[in-house]
JSON list of C-alpha atoms in Angstrom, two decimals:
[
{"chain": "R", "resi": 23, "resn": "UNK", "atom": "CA", "xyz": [0.00, 0.23, -0.11]},
{"chain": "R", "resi": 24, "resn": "UNK", "atom": "CA", "xyz": [1.23, 4.05, -0.98]},
{"chain": "R", "resi": 25, "resn": "UNK", "atom": "CA", "xyz": [1.07, 5.78, 2.32]},
{"chain": "R", "resi": 26, "resn": "UNK", "atom": "CA", "xyz": [0.39, 9.45, 1.76]},
{"chain": "R", "resi": 27, "resn": "UNK", "atom": "CA", "xyz": [2.15, 11.76, 5.04]},
{"chain": "R", "resi": 28, "resn": "UNK", "atom": "CA", "xyz": [0.85, 14.99, 4.90]},
{"chain": "R", "resi": 29, "resn": "UNK", "atom": "CA", "xyz": [2.28, 17.86, 6.73]},
{"chain": "R", "resi": 30, "resn": "UNK", "atom": "CA", "xyz": [1.48, 20.33, 8.97]},
{"chain": "R", "resi": 31, "resn": "UNK", "atom": "CA", "xyz": [-1.89, 18.34, 10.45]},
{"chain": "R", "resi": 32, "resn": "UNK", "atom": "CA", "xyz": [-2.53, 22.32, 11.34]},
{"chain": "R", "resi": 33, "resn": "UNK", "atom": "CA", "xyz": [-1.59, 25.50, 10.68]},
{"chain": "R", "resi": 34, "resn": "UNK", "atom": "CA", "xyz": [-2.84, 29.18, 11.31]},
{"chain": "R", "resi": 35, "resn": "UNK", "atom": "CA", "xyz": [-2.39, 32.01, 9.02]},
{"chain": "R", "resi": 36, "resn": "UNK", "atom": "CA", "xyz": [-3.07, 35.80, 8.54]},
{"chain": "R", "resi": 37, "resn": "UNK", "atom": "CA", "xyz": [-5.84, 37.12, 5.66]},
{"chain": "R", "resi": 38, "resn": "UNK", "atom": "CA", "xyz": [-3.18, 37.63, 2.42]},
{"chain": "R", "resi": 39, "resn": "UNK", "atom": "CA", "xyz": [-0.68, 35.54, 3.43]},
{"chain": "R", "resi": 40, "resn": "UNK", "atom": "CA", "xyz": [0.82, 32.56, 1.31]},
{"chain": "R", "resi": 41, "resn": "UNK", "atom": "CA", "xyz": [0.13, 28.86, 2.68]},
{"chain": "R", "resi": 42, "resn": "UNK", "atom": "CA", "xyz": [2.13, 25.76, 1.83]},
{"chain": "R", "resi": 43, "resn": "UNK", "atom": "CA", "xyz": [0.72, 22.05, 2.74]},
{"chain": "R", "resi": 44, "resn": "UNK", "atom": "CA", "xyz": [2.66, 19.36, 1.67]},
{"chain": "R", "resi": 45, "resn": "UNK", "atom": "CA", "xyz": [2.29, 15.09, 1.04]},
{"chain": "R", "resi": 46, "resn": "UNK", "atom": "CA", "xyz": [4.78, 12.73, 0.55]},
{"chain": "R", "resi": 47, "resn": "UNK", "atom": "CA", "xyz": [4.09, 9.14, -1.06]},
{"chain": "R", "resi": 48, "resn": "UNK", "atom": "CA", "xyz": [6.01, 6.16, 0.36]},
{"chain": "R", "resi": 49, "resn": "UNK", "atom": "CA", "xyz": [6.58, 5.77, -3.11]},
{"chain": "R", "resi": 50, "resn": "UNK", "atom": "CA", "xyz": [6.92, 7.23, -6.62]},
{"chain": "R", "resi": 51, "resn": "UNK", "atom": "CA", "xyz": [3.63, 8.13, -7.62]},
{"chain": "R", "resi": 52, "resn": "UNK", "atom": "CA", "xyz": [4.21, 9.60, -11.09]},
{"chain": "R", "resi": 53, "resn": "UNK", "atom": "CA", "xyz": [1.95, 12.90, -10.72]},
{"chain": "R", "resi": 54, "resn": "UNK", "atom": "CA", "xyz": [-0.74, 10.90, -9.55]},
{"chain": "R", "resi": 55, "resn": "UNK", "atom": "CA", "xyz": [-2.48, 13.15, -6.67]},
{"chain": "R", "resi": 56, "resn": "UNK", "atom": "CA", "xyz": [-5.05, 15.15, -6.37]},
{"chain": "R", "resi": 57, "resn": "UNK", "atom": "CA", "xyz": [-5.93, 18.12, -3.56]},
{"chain": "R", "resi": 58, "resn": "UNK", "atom": "CA", "xyz": [-9.51, 18.33, -2.05]},
{"chain": "R", "resi": 59, "resn": "UNK", "atom": "CA", "xyz": [-10.58, 21.04, 0.32]},
{"chain": "R", "resi": 60, "resn": "UNK", "atom": "CA", "xyz": [-13.42, 20.17, 2.90]},
{"chain": "R", "resi": 61, "resn": "UNK", "atom": "CA", "xyz": [-15.33, 23.31, 4.51]},
{"chain": "R", "resi": 62, "resn": "UNK", "atom": "CA", "xyz": [-17.13, 21.91, 8.46]},
{"chain": "R", "resi": 63, "resn": "UNK", "atom": "CA", "xyz": [-20.31, 19.93, 7.36]},
{"chain": "R", "resi": 64, "resn": "UNK", "atom": "CA", "xyz": [-19.56, 19.52, 3.51]},
{"chain": "R", "resi": 65, "resn": "UNK", "atom": "CA", "xyz": [-18.50, 17.31, 1.26]},
{"chain": "R", "resi": 66, "resn": "UNK", "atom": "CA", "xyz": [-14.99, 17.40, -0.33]},
{"chain": "R", "resi": 67, "resn": "UNK", "atom": "CA", "xyz": [-14.12, 19.37, -2.96]},
{"chain": "R", "resi": 68, "resn": "UNK", "atom": "CA", "xyz": [-11.52, 19.08, -5.60]},
{"chain": "R", "resi": 69, "resn": "UNK", "atom": "CA", "xyz": [-9.07, 21.64, -6.57]},
{"chain": "R", "resi": 70, "resn": "UNK", "atom": "CA", "xyz": [-6.04, 20.04, -8.27]},
{"chain": "R", "resi": 71, "resn": "UNK", "atom": "CA", "xyz": [-5.72, 17.34, -9.81]},
{"chain": "R", "resi": 72, "resn": "UNK", "atom": "CA", "xyz": [-2.69, 15.38, -12.10]},
{"chain": "R", "resi": 73, "resn": "UNK", "atom": "CA", "xyz": [-0.78, 17.38, -9.54]},
{"chain": "R", "resi": 74, "resn": "UNK", "atom": "CA", "xyz": [-1.28, 20.58, -10.75]},
{"chain": "R", "resi": 75, "resn": "UNK", "atom": "CA", "xyz": [-3.81, 20.73, -13.07]},
{"chain": "R", "resi": 76, "resn": "UNK", "atom": "CA", "xyz": [-6.27, 23.49, -11.45]},
{"chain": "R", "resi": 77, "resn": "UNK", "atom": "CA", "xyz": [-9.88, 22.03, -11.36]},
{"chain": "R", "resi": 78, "resn": "UNK", "atom": "CA", "xyz": [-13.00, 24.05, -13.38]},
{"chain": "R", "resi": 79, "resn": "UNK", "atom": "CA", "xyz": [-14.12, 26.99, -11.71]},
{"chain": "R", "resi": 80, "resn": "UNK", "atom": "CA", "xyz": [-10.88, 26.72, -8.82]},
{"chain": "R", "resi": 81, "resn": "UNK", "atom": "CA", "xyz": [-9.46, 30.21, -8.09]},
{"chain": "R", "resi": 82, "resn": "UNK", "atom": "CA", "xyz": [-6.34, 30.37, -9.59]},
{"chain": "R", "resi": 83, "resn": "UNK", "atom": "CA", "xyz": [-4.93, 31.48, -5.77]},
{"chain": "R", "resi": 84, "resn": "UNK", "atom": "CA", "xyz": [-4.69, 27.45, -5.41]},
{"chain": "R", "resi": 85, "resn": "UNK", "atom": "CA", "xyz": [-1.96, 25.56, -7.29]},
{"chain": "R", "resi": 86, "resn": "UNK", "atom": "CA", "xyz": [0.14, 22.44, -7.59]},
{"chain": "R", "resi": 87, "resn": "UNK", "atom": "CA", "xyz": [3.51, 21.06, -7.51]},
{"chain": "R", "resi": 88, "resn": "UNK", "atom": "CA", "xyz": [5.66, 18.64, -7.26]},
{"chain": "R", "resi": 89, "resn": "UNK", "atom": "CA", "xyz": [7.05, 15.22, -8.52]},
{"chain": "R", "resi": 90, "resn": "UNK", "atom": "CA", "xyz": [7.98, 12.02, -7.55]},
{"chain": "R", "resi": 91, "resn": "UNK", "atom": "CA", "xyz": [7.65, 11.46, -3.81]},
{"chain": "R", "resi": 92, "resn": "UNK", "atom": "CA", "xyz": [6.64, 15.13, -2.79]},
{"chain": "R", "resi": 93, "resn": "UNK", "atom": "CA", "xyz": [3.78, 17.17, -3.82]},
{"chain": "R", "resi": 94, "resn": "UNK", "atom": "CA", "xyz": [2.57, 20.61, -2.39]},
{"chain": "R", "resi": 95, "resn": "UNK", "atom": "CA", "xyz": [-0.52, 22.62, -2.39]},
{"chain": "R", "resi": 96, "resn": "UNK", "atom": "CA", "xyz": [0.17, 26.34, -2.38]},
{"chain": "R", "resi": 97, "resn": "UNK", "atom": "CA", "xyz": [-2.32, 29.15, -1.52]},
{"chain": "R", "resi": 98, "resn": "UNK", "atom": "CA", "xyz": [-1.41, 32.35, -2.25]},
{"chain": "R", "resi": 99, "resn": "UNK", "atom": "CA", "xyz": [-2.81, 35.53, -0.65]},
{"chain": "R", "resi": 100, "resn": "UNK", "atom": "CA", "xyz": [-5.14, 33.61, 1.86]},
{"chain": "R", "resi": 101, "resn": "UNK", "atom": "CA", "xyz": [-8.65, 34.42, 1.72]},
{"chain": "R", "resi": 102, "resn": "UNK", "atom": "CA", "xyz": [-11.27, 33.83, 4.46]},
{"chain": "R", "resi": 103, "resn": "UNK", "atom": "CA", "xyz": [-13.24, 31.60, 2.51]},
{"chain": "R", "resi": 104, "resn": "UNK", "atom": "CA", "xyz": [-10.35, 29.13, 2.27]},
{"chain": "R", "resi": 105, "resn": "UNK", "atom": "CA", "xyz": [-10.66, 28.22, 5.84]},
{"chain": "R", "resi": 106, "resn": "UNK", "atom": "CA", "xyz": [-11.32, 24.16, 5.35]},
{"chain": "R", "resi": 107, "resn": "UNK", "atom": "CA", "xyz": [-9.29, 20.87, 5.80]},
{"chain": "R", "resi": 108, "resn": "UNK", "atom": "CA", "xyz": [-7.23, 20.24, 2.83]},
{"chain": "R", "resi": 109, "resn": "UNK", "atom": "CA", "xyz": [-6.60, 16.56, 1.80]},
{"chain": "R", "resi": 110, "resn": "UNK", "atom": "CA", "xyz": [-4.12, 14.86, -0.63]},
{"chain": "R", "resi": 111, "resn": "UNK", "atom": "CA", "xyz": [-5.09, 11.94, -2.59]},
{"chain": "R", "resi": 112, "resn": "UNK", "atom": "CA", "xyz": [-2.88, 9.47, -4.24]},
{"chain": "R", "resi": 113, "resn": "UNK", "atom": "CA", "xyz": [-4.38, 7.29, -7.38]},
{"chain": "R", "resi": 114, "resn": "UNK", "atom": "CA", "xyz": [-1.37, 6.20, -8.85]},
{"chain": "R", "resi": 115, "resn": "UNK", "atom": "CA", "xyz": [-1.89, 2.32, -7.17]},
{"chain": "R", "resi": 116, "resn": "UNK", "atom": "CA", "xyz": [-5.39, 2.24, -5.81]},
{"chain": "R", "resi": 117, "resn": "UNK", "atom": "CA", "xyz": [-6.29, 5.51, -3.77]},
{"chain": "R", "resi": 118, "resn": "UNK", "atom": "CA", "xyz": [-5.43, 6.57, -0.44]},
{"chain": "R", "resi": 119, "resn": "UNK", "atom": "CA", "xyz": [-5.69, 9.90, 0.99]},
{"chain": "R", "resi": 120, "resn": "UNK", "atom": "CA", "xyz": [-3.46, 11.80, 3.29]},
{"chain": "R", "resi": 121, "resn": "UNK", "atom": "CA", "xyz": [-4.69, 12.73, 6.63]},
{"chain": "R", "resi": 122, "resn": "UNK", "atom": "CA", "xyz": [-5.32, 16.18, 6.58]},
{"chain": "R", "resi": 123, "resn": "UNK", "atom": "CA", "xyz": [-4.43, 19.64, 7.22]},
{"chain": "R", "resi": 124, "resn": "UNK", "atom": "CA", "xyz": [-7.01, 21.66, 9.17]},
{"chain": "R", "resi": 125, "resn": "UNK", "atom": "CA", "xyz": [-6.41, 25.51, 7.81]},
{"chain": "R", "resi": 126, "resn": "UNK", "atom": "CA", "xyz": [-7.36, 28.47, 10.47]},
{"chain": "R", "resi": 127, "resn": "UNK", "atom": "CA", "xyz": [-7.14, 32.32, 10.07]},
{"chain": "R", "resi": 128, "resn": "UNK", "atom": "CA", "xyz": [-4.81, 34.23, 13.24]},
{"chain": "F", "resi": 19, "resn": "UNK", "atom": "CA", "xyz": [-25.11, 19.56, -13.95]},
{"chain": "F", "resi": 20, "resn": "UNK", "atom": "CA", "xyz": [-24.02, 16.93, -12.56]},
{"chain": "F", "resi": 21, "resn": "UNK", "atom": "CA", "xyz": [-25.11, 15.69, -8.73]},
{"chain": "F", "resi": 22, "resn": "UNK", "atom": "CA", "xyz": [-25.06, 12.54, -7.04]},
{"chain": "F", "resi": 23, "resn": "UNK", "atom": "CA", "xyz": [-27.17, 11.63, -3.57]},
{"chain": "F", "resi": 24, "resn": "UNK", "atom": "CA", "xyz": [-26.60, 8.87, -1.15]},
{"chain": "F", "resi": 25, "resn": "UNK", "atom": "CA", "xyz": [-28.86, 7.11, 0.68]},
{"chain": "F", "resi": 26, "resn": "UNK", "atom": "CA", "xyz": [-29.02, 4.23, 3.68]},
{"chain": "F", "resi": 27, "resn": "UNK", "atom": "CA", "xyz": [-30.50, 3.45, 6.79]},
{"chain": "F", "resi": 28, "resn": "UNK", "atom": "CA", "xyz": [-29.06, 5.50, 9.25]},
{"chain": "F", "resi": 29, "resn": "UNK", "atom": "CA", "xyz": [-28.17, 3.33, 12.05]},
{"chain": "F", "resi": 30, "resn": "UNK", "atom": "CA", "xyz": [-27.54, -0.55, 12.22]},
{"chain": "F", "resi": 31, "resn": "UNK", "atom": "CA", "xyz": [-26.68, -3.09, 14.74]},
{"chain": "F", "resi": 32, "resn": "UNK", "atom": "CA", "xyz": [-23.54, -4.73, 14.53]},
{"chain": "F", "resi": 33, "resn": "UNK", "atom": "CA", "xyz": [-23.14, -7.85, 12.47]},
{"chain": "F", "resi": 34, "resn": "UNK", "atom": "CA", "xyz": [-25.97, -6.62, 9.86]},
{"chain": "F", "resi": 35, "resn": "UNK", "atom": "CA", "xyz": [-24.83, -5.60, 6.66]},
{"chain": "F", "resi": 36, "resn": "UNK", "atom": "CA", "xyz": [-25.17, -2.05, 5.40]},
{"chain": "F", "resi": 37, "resn": "UNK", "atom": "CA", "xyz": [-26.80, -1.14, 1.84]},
{"chain": "F", "resi": 38, "resn": "UNK", "atom": "CA", "xyz": [-25.87, 2.01, 0.02]},
{"chain": "F", "resi": 39, "resn": "UNK", "atom": "CA", "xyz": [-27.38, 3.52, -3.06]},
{"chain": "F", "resi": 40, "resn": "UNK", "atom": "CA", "xyz": [-26.07, 5.93, -4.91]},
{"chain": "F", "resi": 41, "resn": "UNK", "atom": "CA", "xyz": [-27.96, 8.15, -7.25]},
{"chain": "F", "resi": 42, "resn": "UNK", "atom": "CA", "xyz": [-26.76, 10.19, -9.50]},
{"chain": "F", "resi": 43, "resn": "UNK", "atom": "CA", "xyz": [-27.43, 12.71, -12.49]},
{"chain": "F", "resi": 44, "resn": "UNK", "atom": "CA", "xyz": [-25.36, 14.27, -15.40]},
{"chain": "F", "resi": 45, "resn": "UNK", "atom": "CA", "xyz": [-23.47, 11.41, -16.29]},
{"chain": "F", "resi": 46, "resn": "UNK", "atom": "CA", "xyz": [-24.16, 7.68, -17.72]},
{"chain": "F", "resi": 47, "resn": "UNK", "atom": "CA", "xyz": [-22.49, 4.87, -16.24]},
{"chain": "F", "resi": 48, "resn": "UNK", "atom": "CA", "xyz": [-22.53, 3.40, -19.47]},
{"chain": "F", "resi": 49, "resn": "UNK", "atom": "CA", "xyz": [-19.83, 6.38, -20.71]},
{"chain": "F", "resi": 50, "resn": "UNK", "atom": "CA", "xyz": [-16.53, 5.25, -21.35]},
{"chain": "F", "resi": 51, "resn": "UNK", "atom": "CA", "xyz": [-14.46, 5.94, -18.84]},
{"chain": "F", "resi": 52, "resn": "UNK", "atom": "CA", "xyz": [-16.79, 7.25, -16.05]},
{"chain": "F", "resi": 53, "resn": "UNK", "atom": "CA", "xyz": [-16.32, 5.23, -12.28]},
{"chain": "F", "resi": 54, "resn": "UNK", "atom": "CA", "xyz": [-18.46, 6.07, -9.81]},
{"chain": "F", "resi": 55, "resn": "UNK", "atom": "CA", "xyz": [-17.16, 5.26, -6.35]},
{"chain": "F", "resi": 56, "resn": "UNK", "atom": "CA", "xyz": [-17.14, 5.05, -2.65]},
{"chain": "F", "resi": 57, "resn": "UNK", "atom": "CA", "xyz": [-15.27, 6.92, 0.22]},
{"chain": "F", "resi": 58, "resn": "UNK", "atom": "CA", "xyz": [-15.84, 7.09, 3.66]},
{"chain": "F", "resi": 59, "resn": "UNK", "atom": "CA", "xyz": [-15.31, 9.52, 6.51]},
{"chain": "F", "resi": 60, "resn": "UNK", "atom": "CA", "xyz": [-15.51, 8.91, 10.63]},
{"chain": "F", "resi": 61, "resn": "UNK", "atom": "CA", "xyz": [-16.42, 12.02, 12.25]},
{"chain": "F", "resi": 62, "resn": "UNK", "atom": "CA", "xyz": [-13.51, 14.60, 12.48]},
{"chain": "F", "resi": 63, "resn": "UNK", "atom": "CA", "xyz": [-11.46, 12.28, 10.71]},
{"chain": "F", "resi": 64, "resn": "UNK", "atom": "CA", "xyz": [-9.56, 11.22, 7.77]},
{"chain": "F", "resi": 65, "resn": "UNK", "atom": "CA", "xyz": [-11.21, 10.26, 4.44]},
{"chain": "F", "resi": 66, "resn": "UNK", "atom": "CA", "xyz": [-10.80, 6.05, 3.23]},
{"chain": "F", "resi": 67, "resn": "UNK", "atom": "CA", "xyz": [-11.57, 4.86, -0.65]},
{"chain": "F", "resi": 68, "resn": "UNK", "atom": "CA", "xyz": [-13.93, 1.74, 0.16]},
{"chain": "F", "resi": 69, "resn": "UNK", "atom": "CA", "xyz": [-14.71, 0.93, -3.68]},
{"chain": "F", "resi": 70, "resn": "UNK", "atom": "CA", "xyz": [-15.22, 1.65, -7.73]},
{"chain": "F", "resi": 71, "resn": "UNK", "atom": "CA", "xyz": [-17.16, 0.12, -10.13]},
{"chain": "F", "resi": 72, "resn": "UNK", "atom": "CA", "xyz": [-17.16, 1.90, -14.06]},
{"chain": "F", "resi": 73, "resn": "UNK", "atom": "CA", "xyz": [-18.76, 1.37, -16.97]},
{"chain": "F", "resi": 74, "resn": "UNK", "atom": "CA", "xyz": [-17.67, -1.83, -18.48]},
{"chain": "F", "resi": 75, "resn": "UNK", "atom": "CA", "xyz": [-18.27, -3.05, -14.79]},
{"chain": "F", "resi": 76, "resn": "UNK", "atom": "CA", "xyz": [-14.72, -3.47, -13.51]},
{"chain": "F", "resi": 77, "resn": "UNK", "atom": "CA", "xyz": [-14.39, -3.38, -10.38]},
{"chain": "F", "resi": 78, "resn": "UNK", "atom": "CA", "xyz": [-12.17, -1.96, -7.37]},
{"chain": "F", "resi": 79, "resn": "UNK", "atom": "CA", "xyz": [-11.76, -2.68, -3.57]},
{"chain": "F", "resi": 80, "resn": "UNK", "atom": "CA", "xyz": [-9.56, -1.53, -0.53]},
{"chain": "F", "resi": 81, "resn": "UNK", "atom": "CA", "xyz": [-7.43, -4.45, -0.21]},
{"chain": "F", "resi": 82, "resn": "UNK", "atom": "CA", "xyz": [-7.74, -3.98, 3.86]},
{"chain": "F", "resi": 83, "resn": "UNK", "atom": "CA", "xyz": [-11.84, -4.61, 3.51]},
{"chain": "F", "resi": 84, "resn": "UNK", "atom": "CA", "xyz": [-12.32, -6.32, 0.22]},
{"chain": "F", "resi": 85, "resn": "UNK", "atom": "CA", "xyz": [-13.80, -9.01, 1.92]},
{"chain": "F", "resi": 86, "resn": "UNK", "atom": "CA", "xyz": [-16.87, -7.23, 3.40]},
{"chain": "F", "resi": 87, "resn": "UNK", "atom": "CA", "xyz": [-17.42, -5.24, 0.35]},
{"chain": "F", "resi": 88, "resn": "UNK", "atom": "CA", "xyz": [-19.80, -5.35, -2.78]},
{"chain": "F", "resi": 89, "resn": "UNK", "atom": "CA", "xyz": [-20.30, -2.76, -5.02]},
{"chain": "F", "resi": 90, "resn": "UNK", "atom": "CA", "xyz": [-23.08, -2.96, -8.18]},
{"chain": "F", "resi": 91, "resn": "UNK", "atom": "CA", "xyz": [-24.61, -0.69, -10.32]},
{"chain": "F", "resi": 92, "resn": "UNK", "atom": "CA", "xyz": [-28.10, -0.43, -12.12]},
{"chain": "F", "resi": 93, "resn": "UNK", "atom": "CA", "xyz": [-26.82, 1.94, -15.45]},
{"chain": "F", "resi": 94, "resn": "UNK", "atom": "CA", "xyz": [-30.73, 1.99, -16.24]},
{"chain": "F", "resi": 95, "resn": "UNK", "atom": "CA", "xyz": [-32.01, 4.12, -13.61]},
{"chain": "F", "resi": 96, "resn": "UNK", "atom": "CA", "xyz": [-28.36, 5.67, -13.05]},
{"chain": "F", "resi": 97, "resn": "UNK", "atom": "CA", "xyz": [-27.42, 4.34, -9.50]},
{"chain": "F", "resi": 98, "resn": "UNK", "atom": "CA", "xyz": [-24.47, 2.48, -8.02]},
{"chain": "F", "resi": 99, "resn": "UNK", "atom": "CA", "xyz": [-24.72, 0.28, -4.83]},
{"chain": "F", "resi": 100, "resn": "UNK", "atom": "CA", "xyz": [-22.48, -0.84, -1.73]},
{"chain": "F", "resi": 101, "resn": "UNK", "atom": "CA", "xyz": [-22.76, -3.45, 0.40]},
{"chain": "F", "resi": 102, "resn": "UNK", "atom": "CA", "xyz": [-20.72, -4.17, 3.66]},
{"chain": "F", "resi": 103, "resn": "UNK", "atom": "CA", "xyz": [-21.29, -7.33, 5.56]},
{"chain": "F", "resi": 104, "resn": "UNK", "atom": "CA", "xyz": [-20.91, -7.80, 9.40]},
{"chain": "F", "resi": 105, "resn": "UNK", "atom": "CA", "xyz": [-20.70, -4.55, 10.34]},
{"chain": "F", "resi": 106, "resn": "UNK", "atom": "CA", "xyz": [-19.27, -2.73, 13.79]},
{"chain": "F", "resi": 107, "resn": "UNK", "atom": "CA", "xyz": [-18.61, 0.80, 15.40]},
{"chain": "F", "resi": 108, "resn": "UNK", "atom": "CA", "xyz": [-15.46, 1.09, 13.37]},
{"chain": "F", "resi": 109, "resn": "UNK", "atom": "CA", "xyz": [-17.94, 1.72, 10.29]},
{"chain": "F", "resi": 110, "resn": "UNK", "atom": "CA", "xyz": [-19.98, 4.13, 11.72]},
{"chain": "F", "resi": 111, "resn": "UNK", "atom": "CA", "xyz": [-19.03, 7.24, 9.31]},
{"chain": "F", "resi": 112, "resn": "UNK", "atom": "CA", "xyz": [-20.30, 9.22, 6.43]},
{"chain": "F", "resi": 113, "resn": "UNK", "atom": "CA", "xyz": [-20.09, 7.58, 3.43]},
{"chain": "F", "resi": 114, "resn": "UNK", "atom": "CA", "xyz": [-19.68, 9.53, 0.48]},
{"chain": "F", "resi": 115, "resn": "UNK", "atom": "CA", "xyz": [-20.19, 8.29, -3.51]},
{"chain": "F", "resi": 116, "resn": "UNK", "atom": "CA", "xyz": [-18.38, 10.22, -6.01]},
{"chain": "F", "resi": 117, "resn": "UNK", "atom": "CA", "xyz": [-17.79, 10.31, -9.53]},
{"chain": "F", "resi": 118, "resn": "UNK", "atom": "CA", "xyz": [-13.98, 9.34, -11.18]},
{"chain": "F", "resi": 119, "resn": "UNK", "atom": "CA", "xyz": [-12.47, 8.43, -14.50]},
{"chain": "F", "resi": 120, "resn": "UNK", "atom": "CA", "xyz": [-11.08, 5.20, -15.16]},
{"chain": "F", "resi": 121, "resn": "UNK", "atom": "CA", "xyz": [-7.47, 6.20, -16.07]},
{"chain": "F", "resi": 122, "resn": "UNK", "atom": "CA", "xyz": [-6.99, 9.51, -13.78]},
{"chain": "F", "resi": 123, "resn": "UNK", "atom": "CA", "xyz": [-8.60, 8.22, -10.65]},
{"chain": "F", "resi": 124, "resn": "UNK", "atom": "CA", "xyz": [-9.31, 11.55, -9.13]},
{"chain": "F", "resi": 125, "resn": "UNK", "atom": "CA", "xyz": [-13.07, 12.66, -7.66]},
{"chain": "F", "resi": 126, "resn": "UNK", "atom": "CA", "xyz": [-14.32, 15.59, -9.28]},
{"chain": "F", "resi": 127, "resn": "UNK", "atom": "CA", "xyz": [-17.49, 15.48, -8.44]},
{"chain": "F", "resi": 128, "resn": "UNK", "atom": "CA", "xyz": [-19.02, 14.18, -4.87]},
{"chain": "F", "resi": 129, "resn": "UNK", "atom": "CA", "xyz": [-22.23, 13.36, -2.90]},
{"chain": "F", "resi": 130, "resn": "UNK", "atom": "CA", "xyz": [-23.44, 15.53, 0.01]},
{"chain": "F", "resi": 131, "resn": "UNK", "atom": "CA", "xyz": [-22.53, 12.41, 2.08]},
{"chain": "F", "resi": 132, "resn": "UNK", "atom": "CA", "xyz": [-25.28, 10.20, 4.51]},
{"chain": "F", "resi": 133, "resn": "UNK", "atom": "CA", "xyz": [-24.52, 9.66, 7.95]},
{"chain": "F", "resi": 134, "resn": "UNK", "atom": "CA", "xyz": [-24.56, 5.83, 9.41]},
{"chain": "F", "resi": 135, "resn": "UNK", "atom": "CA", "xyz": [-23.89, 4.26, 12.80]},
{"chain": "F", "resi": 136, "resn": "UNK", "atom": "CA", "xyz": [-23.82, 1.28, 13.87]},
{"chain": "F", "resi": 137, "resn": "UNK", "atom": "CA", "xyz": [-24.90, 0.61, 17.14]},
{"chain": "F", "resi": 138, "resn": "UNK", "atom": "CA", "xyz": [-26.37, -1.82, 19.77]}
]
């Protein structure tokens, strides 16, 4: 099984700040990685797929990068509506998710 | 417009079989390359992929739960189903269905989720 290690578990940032969340896979996942945003009481929403492709309708302040076993999600100019939990998912071999990052406003 | 909606029993007792239904619109499970998956999330915790069924009836299961899971579909009625046998309290969670592609297995549309509680 491919394990996904996501960091940090929680994050506090100010409006307008740039935030980075990382996921490390236990083996090469060849860019088979997606990022999701989940607000309290809601279902996850796709942000990024194939490591760096922005899903339709997602604001351009979200971006994804990485390769091999190391991937990151960057949020530029943090907005209040970005307060949420974020999960990575590898889909190179079956599907496994990271444990999540809870993003709060400072 | 793609929508998915889960339905289930709400509460069931340990050792029973959980039956879930995903009703969807805006796409067809007879379209080449389209799949529907089930994912669950215990309260306050992370996401766990359970199973996937695709347009040509191929199926995939989480290896850690494979012996307890059965996924199926009714293409004509735009529904997918999941059965989980021998449930216990660890199966208490919100259960989501989601659409994904057969090759790039990310989930582009999700249902609202249905809460399932296993309790005696």
